[in-house]
PDB file of C-alpha atoms in Angstrom:
ATOM      1  CA  MET A   1     106.840 116.936 108.330  1.00  0.00           C
ATOM      2  CA  HIS A   2     108.564 118.485 110.103  1.00  0.00           C
ATOM      3  CA  GLY A   3     110.292 121.447 111.441  1.00  0.00           C
ATOM      4  CA  MET A   4     113.193 123.064 112.481  1.00  0.00           C
ATOM      5  CA  TRP A   5     115.796 120.823 113.198  1.00  0.00           C
ATOM      6  CA  GLY A   6     113.185 117.952 113.160  1.00  0.00           C
ATOM      7  CA  SER A   7     113.464 114.116 112.066  1.00  0.00           C
ATOM      8  CA  THR A   8     110.729 112.259 110.775  1.00  0.00           C
ATOM      9  CA  SER A   9     110.897 110.317 114.028  1.00  0.00           C
ATOM     10  CA  HIS A  10     109.332 113.691 115.433  1.00  0.00           C
ATOM     11  CA  MET A  11     106.173 112.741 113.185  1.00  0.00           C
ATOM     12  CA  GLN A  12     106.110 109.272 113.593  1.00  0.00           C
ATOM     13  CA  HIS A  13     103.463 108.492 116.385  1.00  0.00           C
ATOM     14  CA  VAL A  14     101.287 110.722 114.143  1.00  0.00           C
ATOM     15  CA  VAL A  15     102.372 108.222 111.539  1.00  0.00           C
ATOM     16  CA  ASP A  16     101.855 105.212 113.581  1.00  0.00           C
ATOM     17  CA  ALA A  17      97.825 106.402 114.502  1.00  0.00           C
ATOM     18  CA  LEU A  18      96.916 107.351 111.015  1.00  0.00           C
ATOM     19  CA  LYS A  19      98.259 103.658 109.456  1.00  0.00           C
ATOM     20  CA  THR A  20      95.992 102.009 112.983  1.00  0.00           C
ATOM     21  CA  GLU A  21      93.333 103.960 111.592  1.00  0.00           C
ATOM     22  CA  LEU A  22      93.176 104.117 108.037  1.00  0.00           C
ATOM     23  CA  HIS A  23      94.428 100.972 106.833  1.00  0.00           C
ATOM     24  CA  GLU A  24      93.838 101.714 103.057  1.00  0.00           C
ATOM     25  CA  SER A  25      95.844 104.962 103.026  1.00  0.00           C
ATOM     26  CA  VAL A  26      99.348 105.640 102.231  1.00  0.00           C
ATOM     27  CA  ILE A  27     101.175 107.454 104.680  1.00  0.00           C
ATOM     28  CA  HIS A  28     104.474 109.632 103.629  1.00  0.00           C
ATOM     29  CA  ASN A  29     106.327 110.639 106.455  1.00  0.00           C
ATOM     30  CA  CYS A  30     108.571 113.050 104.535  1.00  0.00           C
ATOM     31  CA  ASP A  31     112.626 113.004 105.344  1.00  0.00           C
ATOM     32  CA  VAL A  32     113.818 115.979 103.014  1.00  0.00           C
ATOM     33  CA  ASN A  33     113.816 118.882 105.062  1.00  0.00           C
ATOM     34  CA  THR A  34     114.955 117.774 108.585  1.00  0.00           C
ATOM     35  CA  LEU A  35     118.236 118.418 110.382  1.00  0.00           C
ATOM     36  CA  MET A  36     120.182 121.868 108.417  1.00  0.00           C
ATOM     37  CA  TYR A  37     117.801 121.429 106.152  1.00  0.00           C
ATOM     38  CA  SER A  38     115.511 123.521 107.681  1.00  0.00           C
ATOM     39  CA  TYR A  39     117.583 125.955 108.401  1.00  0.00           C
ATOM     40  CA  GLN A  40     117.739 127.354 104.108  1.00  0.00           C
ATOM     41  CA  GLY A  41     114.264 129.075 104.186  1.00  0.00           C
ATOM     42  CA  VAL A  42     110.912 128.496 103.885  1.00  0.00           C
ATOM     43  CA  ASP A  43     110.736 128.817 100.008  1.00  0.00           C
ATOM     44  CA  ASN A  44     113.792 126.080  99.694  1.00  0.00           C
ATOM     45  CA  CYS A  45     112.497 123.824 102.050  1.00  0.00           C
ATOM     46  CA  GLY A  46     108.843 124.228  99.695  1.00  0.00           C
ATOM     47  CA  TYR A  47     110.204 123.479  96.612  1.00  0.00           C
ATOM     48  CA  ARG A  48     112.425 120.212  97.917  1.00  0.00           C
ATOM     49  CA  LEU A  49     108.918 119.097  99.211  1.00  0.00           C
ATOM     50  CA  PHE A  50     107.435 119.603  96.366  1.00  0.00           C
ATOM     51  CA  ASP A  51     109.494 117.679  94.415  1.00  0.00           C
ATOM     52  CA  ASP A  52     109.611 114.660  96.903  1.00  0.00           C
ATOM     53  CA  VAL A  53     105.723 114.839  97.379  1.00  0.00           C
ATOM     54  CA  VAL A  54     105.983 114.744  92.785  1.00  0.00           C
ATOM     55  CA  ASN A  55     108.002 112.075  93.081  1.00  0.00           C
ATOM     56  CA  PHE A  56     107.050 109.848  95.774  1.00  0.00           C
ATOM     57  CA  VAL A  57     103.533 110.002  93.663  1.00  0.00           C
ATOM     58  CA  LYS A  58     105.323 109.054  90.331  1.00  0.00           C
ATOM     59  CA  LYS A  59     107.141 106.281  92.563  1.00  0.00           C
ATOM     60  CA  TYR A  60     103.481 105.183  93.750  1.00  0.00           C
ATOM     61  CA  ASP A  61     101.821 104.826  91.439  1.00  0.00           C
ATOM     62  CA  ALA A  62     103.922 103.623  88.556  1.00  0.00           C
ATOM     63  CA  GLU A  63     104.428 100.273  90.898  1.00  0.00           C
ATOM     64  CA  HIS A  64     101.025  99.980  92.445  1.00  0.00           C
ATOM     65  CA  SER A  65      97.226  99.074  90.050  1.00  0.00           C
ATOM     66  CA  SER A  66      95.876 101.397  92.421  1.00  0.00           C
ATOM     67  CA  PRO A  67      97.031 105.181  92.082  1.00  0.00           C
ATOM     68  CA  ILE A  68      96.896 107.778  94.582  1.00  0.00           C
ATOM     69  CA  THR A  69      93.370 109.855  93.607  1.00  0.00           C
ATOM     70  CA  SER A  70      93.663 112.248  96.690  1.00  0.00           C
ATOM     71  CA  VAL A  71      96.617 114.313  99.557  1.00  0.00           C
ATOM     72  CA  SER A  72      96.652 115.237 103.133  1.00  0.00           C
ATOM     73  CA  PHE A  73      99.291 117.069 104.533  1.00  0.00           C
ATOM     74  CA  ILE A  74      99.782 117.355 108.057  1.00  0.00           C
ATOM     75  CA  GLY A  75     103.059 120.299 109.435  1.00  0.00           C
ATOM     76  CA  TYR A  76     104.565 120.151 113.136  1.00  0.00           C
ATOM     77  CA  SER A  77     106.946 123.513 113.724  1.00  0.00           C
ATOM     78  CA  ALA A  78     108.459 124.822 110.507  1.00  0.00           C
ATOM     79  CA  GLY A  79     107.290 121.874 108.432  1.00  0.00           C
ATOM     80  CA  GLY A  80     103.772 123.861 108.123  1.00  0.00           C
ATOM     81  CA  LEU A  81     105.053 126.739 106.938  1.00  0.00           C
ATOM     82  CA  PHE A  82     106.919 123.896 104.309  1.00  0.00           C
ATOM     83  CA  ASN A  83     103.661 122.543 103.487  1.00  0.00           C
ATOM     84  CA  ARG A  84     101.800 125.669 102.825  1.00  0.00           C
ATOM     85  CA  TYR A  85     104.296 126.738 100.536  1.00  0.00           C
ATOM     86  CA  CYS A  86     104.267 123.112  98.835  1.00  0.00           C
ATOM     87  CA  ILE A  87     100.887 123.421  98.040  1.00  0.00           C
ATOM     88  CA  GLY A  88     101.023 126.414  96.274  1.00  0.00           C
ATOM     89  CA  LEU A  89     103.554 124.977  94.112  1.00  0.00           C
ATOM     90  CA  LEU A  90     101.374 122.107  93.654  1.00  0.00           C
ATOM     91  CA  TYR A  91      98.264 123.800  93.105  1.00  0.00           C
ATOM     92  CA  LYS A  92     100.683 126.508  90.461  1.00  0.00           C
ATOM     93  CA  ALA A  93     101.754 123.091  88.859  1.00  0.00           C
ATOM     94  CA  LYS A  94      98.135 121.796  88.441  1.00  0.00           C
ATOM     95  CA  PHE A  95      99.029 118.403  90.321  1.00  0.00           C
ATOM     96  CA  PHE A  96      95.348 119.090  92.488  1.00  0.00           C
ATOM     97  CA  ASP A  97      93.865 118.829  88.723  1.00  0.00           C
ATOM     98  CA  MET A  98      94.880 115.271  89.022  1.00  0.00           C
ATOM     99  CA  ILE A  99      94.443 114.478  92.628  1.00  0.00           C
ATOM    100  CA  LYS A 100      92.525 115.682  95.156  1.00  0.00           C
ATOM    101  CA  PRO A 101      93.538 117.900  98.322  1.00  0.00           C
ATOM    102  CA  LEU A 102      91.860 116.881 101.296  1.00  0.00           C
ATOM    103  CA  HIS A 103      93.390 118.059 104.200  1.00  0.00           C
ATOM    104  CA  TYR A 104      96.270 120.471 105.885  1.00  0.00           C
ATOM    105  CA  ILE A 105      96.304 120.444 109.348  1.00  0.00           C
ATOM    106  CA  SER A 106      99.898 122.430 111.029  1.00  0.00           C
ATOM    107  CA  ILE A 107     100.552 121.856 114.293  1.00  0.00           C
ATOM    108  CA  ALA A 108     102.557 124.477 116.456  1.00  0.00           C
ATOM    109  CA  SER A 109     103.866 126.050 112.892  1.00  0.00           C
ATOM    110  CA  PRO A 110     104.717 129.759 113.345  1.00  0.00           C
ATOM    111  CA  HIS A 111     101.814 131.048 110.509  1.00  0.00           C
ATOM    112  CA  LEU A 112     102.432 134.734 112.363  1.00  0.00           C
ATOM    113  CA  GLY A 113     106.534 134.752 113.208  1.00  0.00           C
ATOM    114  CA  THR A 114     107.351 134.474 116.373  1.00  0.00           C
ATOM    115  CA  ARG A 115     107.808 137.127 118.942  1.00  0.00           C
ATOM    116  CA  SER A 116     110.735 139.679 119.292  1.00  0.00           C
ATOM    117  CA  SER A 117     112.264 139.528 122.459  1.00  0.00           C
ATOM    118  CA  PRO A 118     110.679 142.246 124.575  1.00  0.00           C
ATOM    119  CA  ARG A 119     114.369 143.416 125.828  1.00  0.00           C
ATOM    120  CA  THR A 120     114.683 144.837 122.601  1.00  0.00           C
ATOM    121  CA  ILE A 121     113.303 148.591 121.121  1.00  0.00           C
ATOM    122  CA  ALA A 122     112.100 145.928 117.770  1.00  0.00           C
ATOM    123  CA  GLY A 123     110.596 143.379 120.830  1.00  0.00           C
ATOM    124  CA  LYS A 124     108.927 146.349 122.512  1.00  0.00           C
ATOM    125  CA  CYS A 125     106.935 147.515 119.539  1.00  0.00           C
ATOM    126  CA  MET A 126     106.068 144.700 117.403  1.00  0.00           C
ATOM    127  CA  ASN A 127     105.142 142.605 119.760  1.00  0.00           C
ATOM    128  CA  THR A 128     102.156 145.238 120.769  1.00  0.00           C
ATOM    129  CA  LEU A 129     101.309 144.991 117.195  1.00  0.00           C
TER     130      LEU A 129
END
């Protein structure tokens, strides 16, 4: 998963490295929140990712004799926030009762928000907290 104006190509080097090292693993480089879709808010992107994950697992399990039994999430930039929201939705839907969660990794994700411009009054106040 990737961030604002992201593309699946931004994570391709990570996907390639994982495929090289983890031969038995299923790797899904999600594309539902690319480009302008990433501006629709963390909640909308999280719901879209939730649908993609659930549908991917259902389709994979229907097409393969060995079902998916565990899942990890890696998100870059805003993708880390989208993943975090999606994981909450998956938990609420009891997805993890069937599929074991292993890892949540976020790379350069603004979990605490972003700094405001120090040239504004809000920025001067907010950046000192």
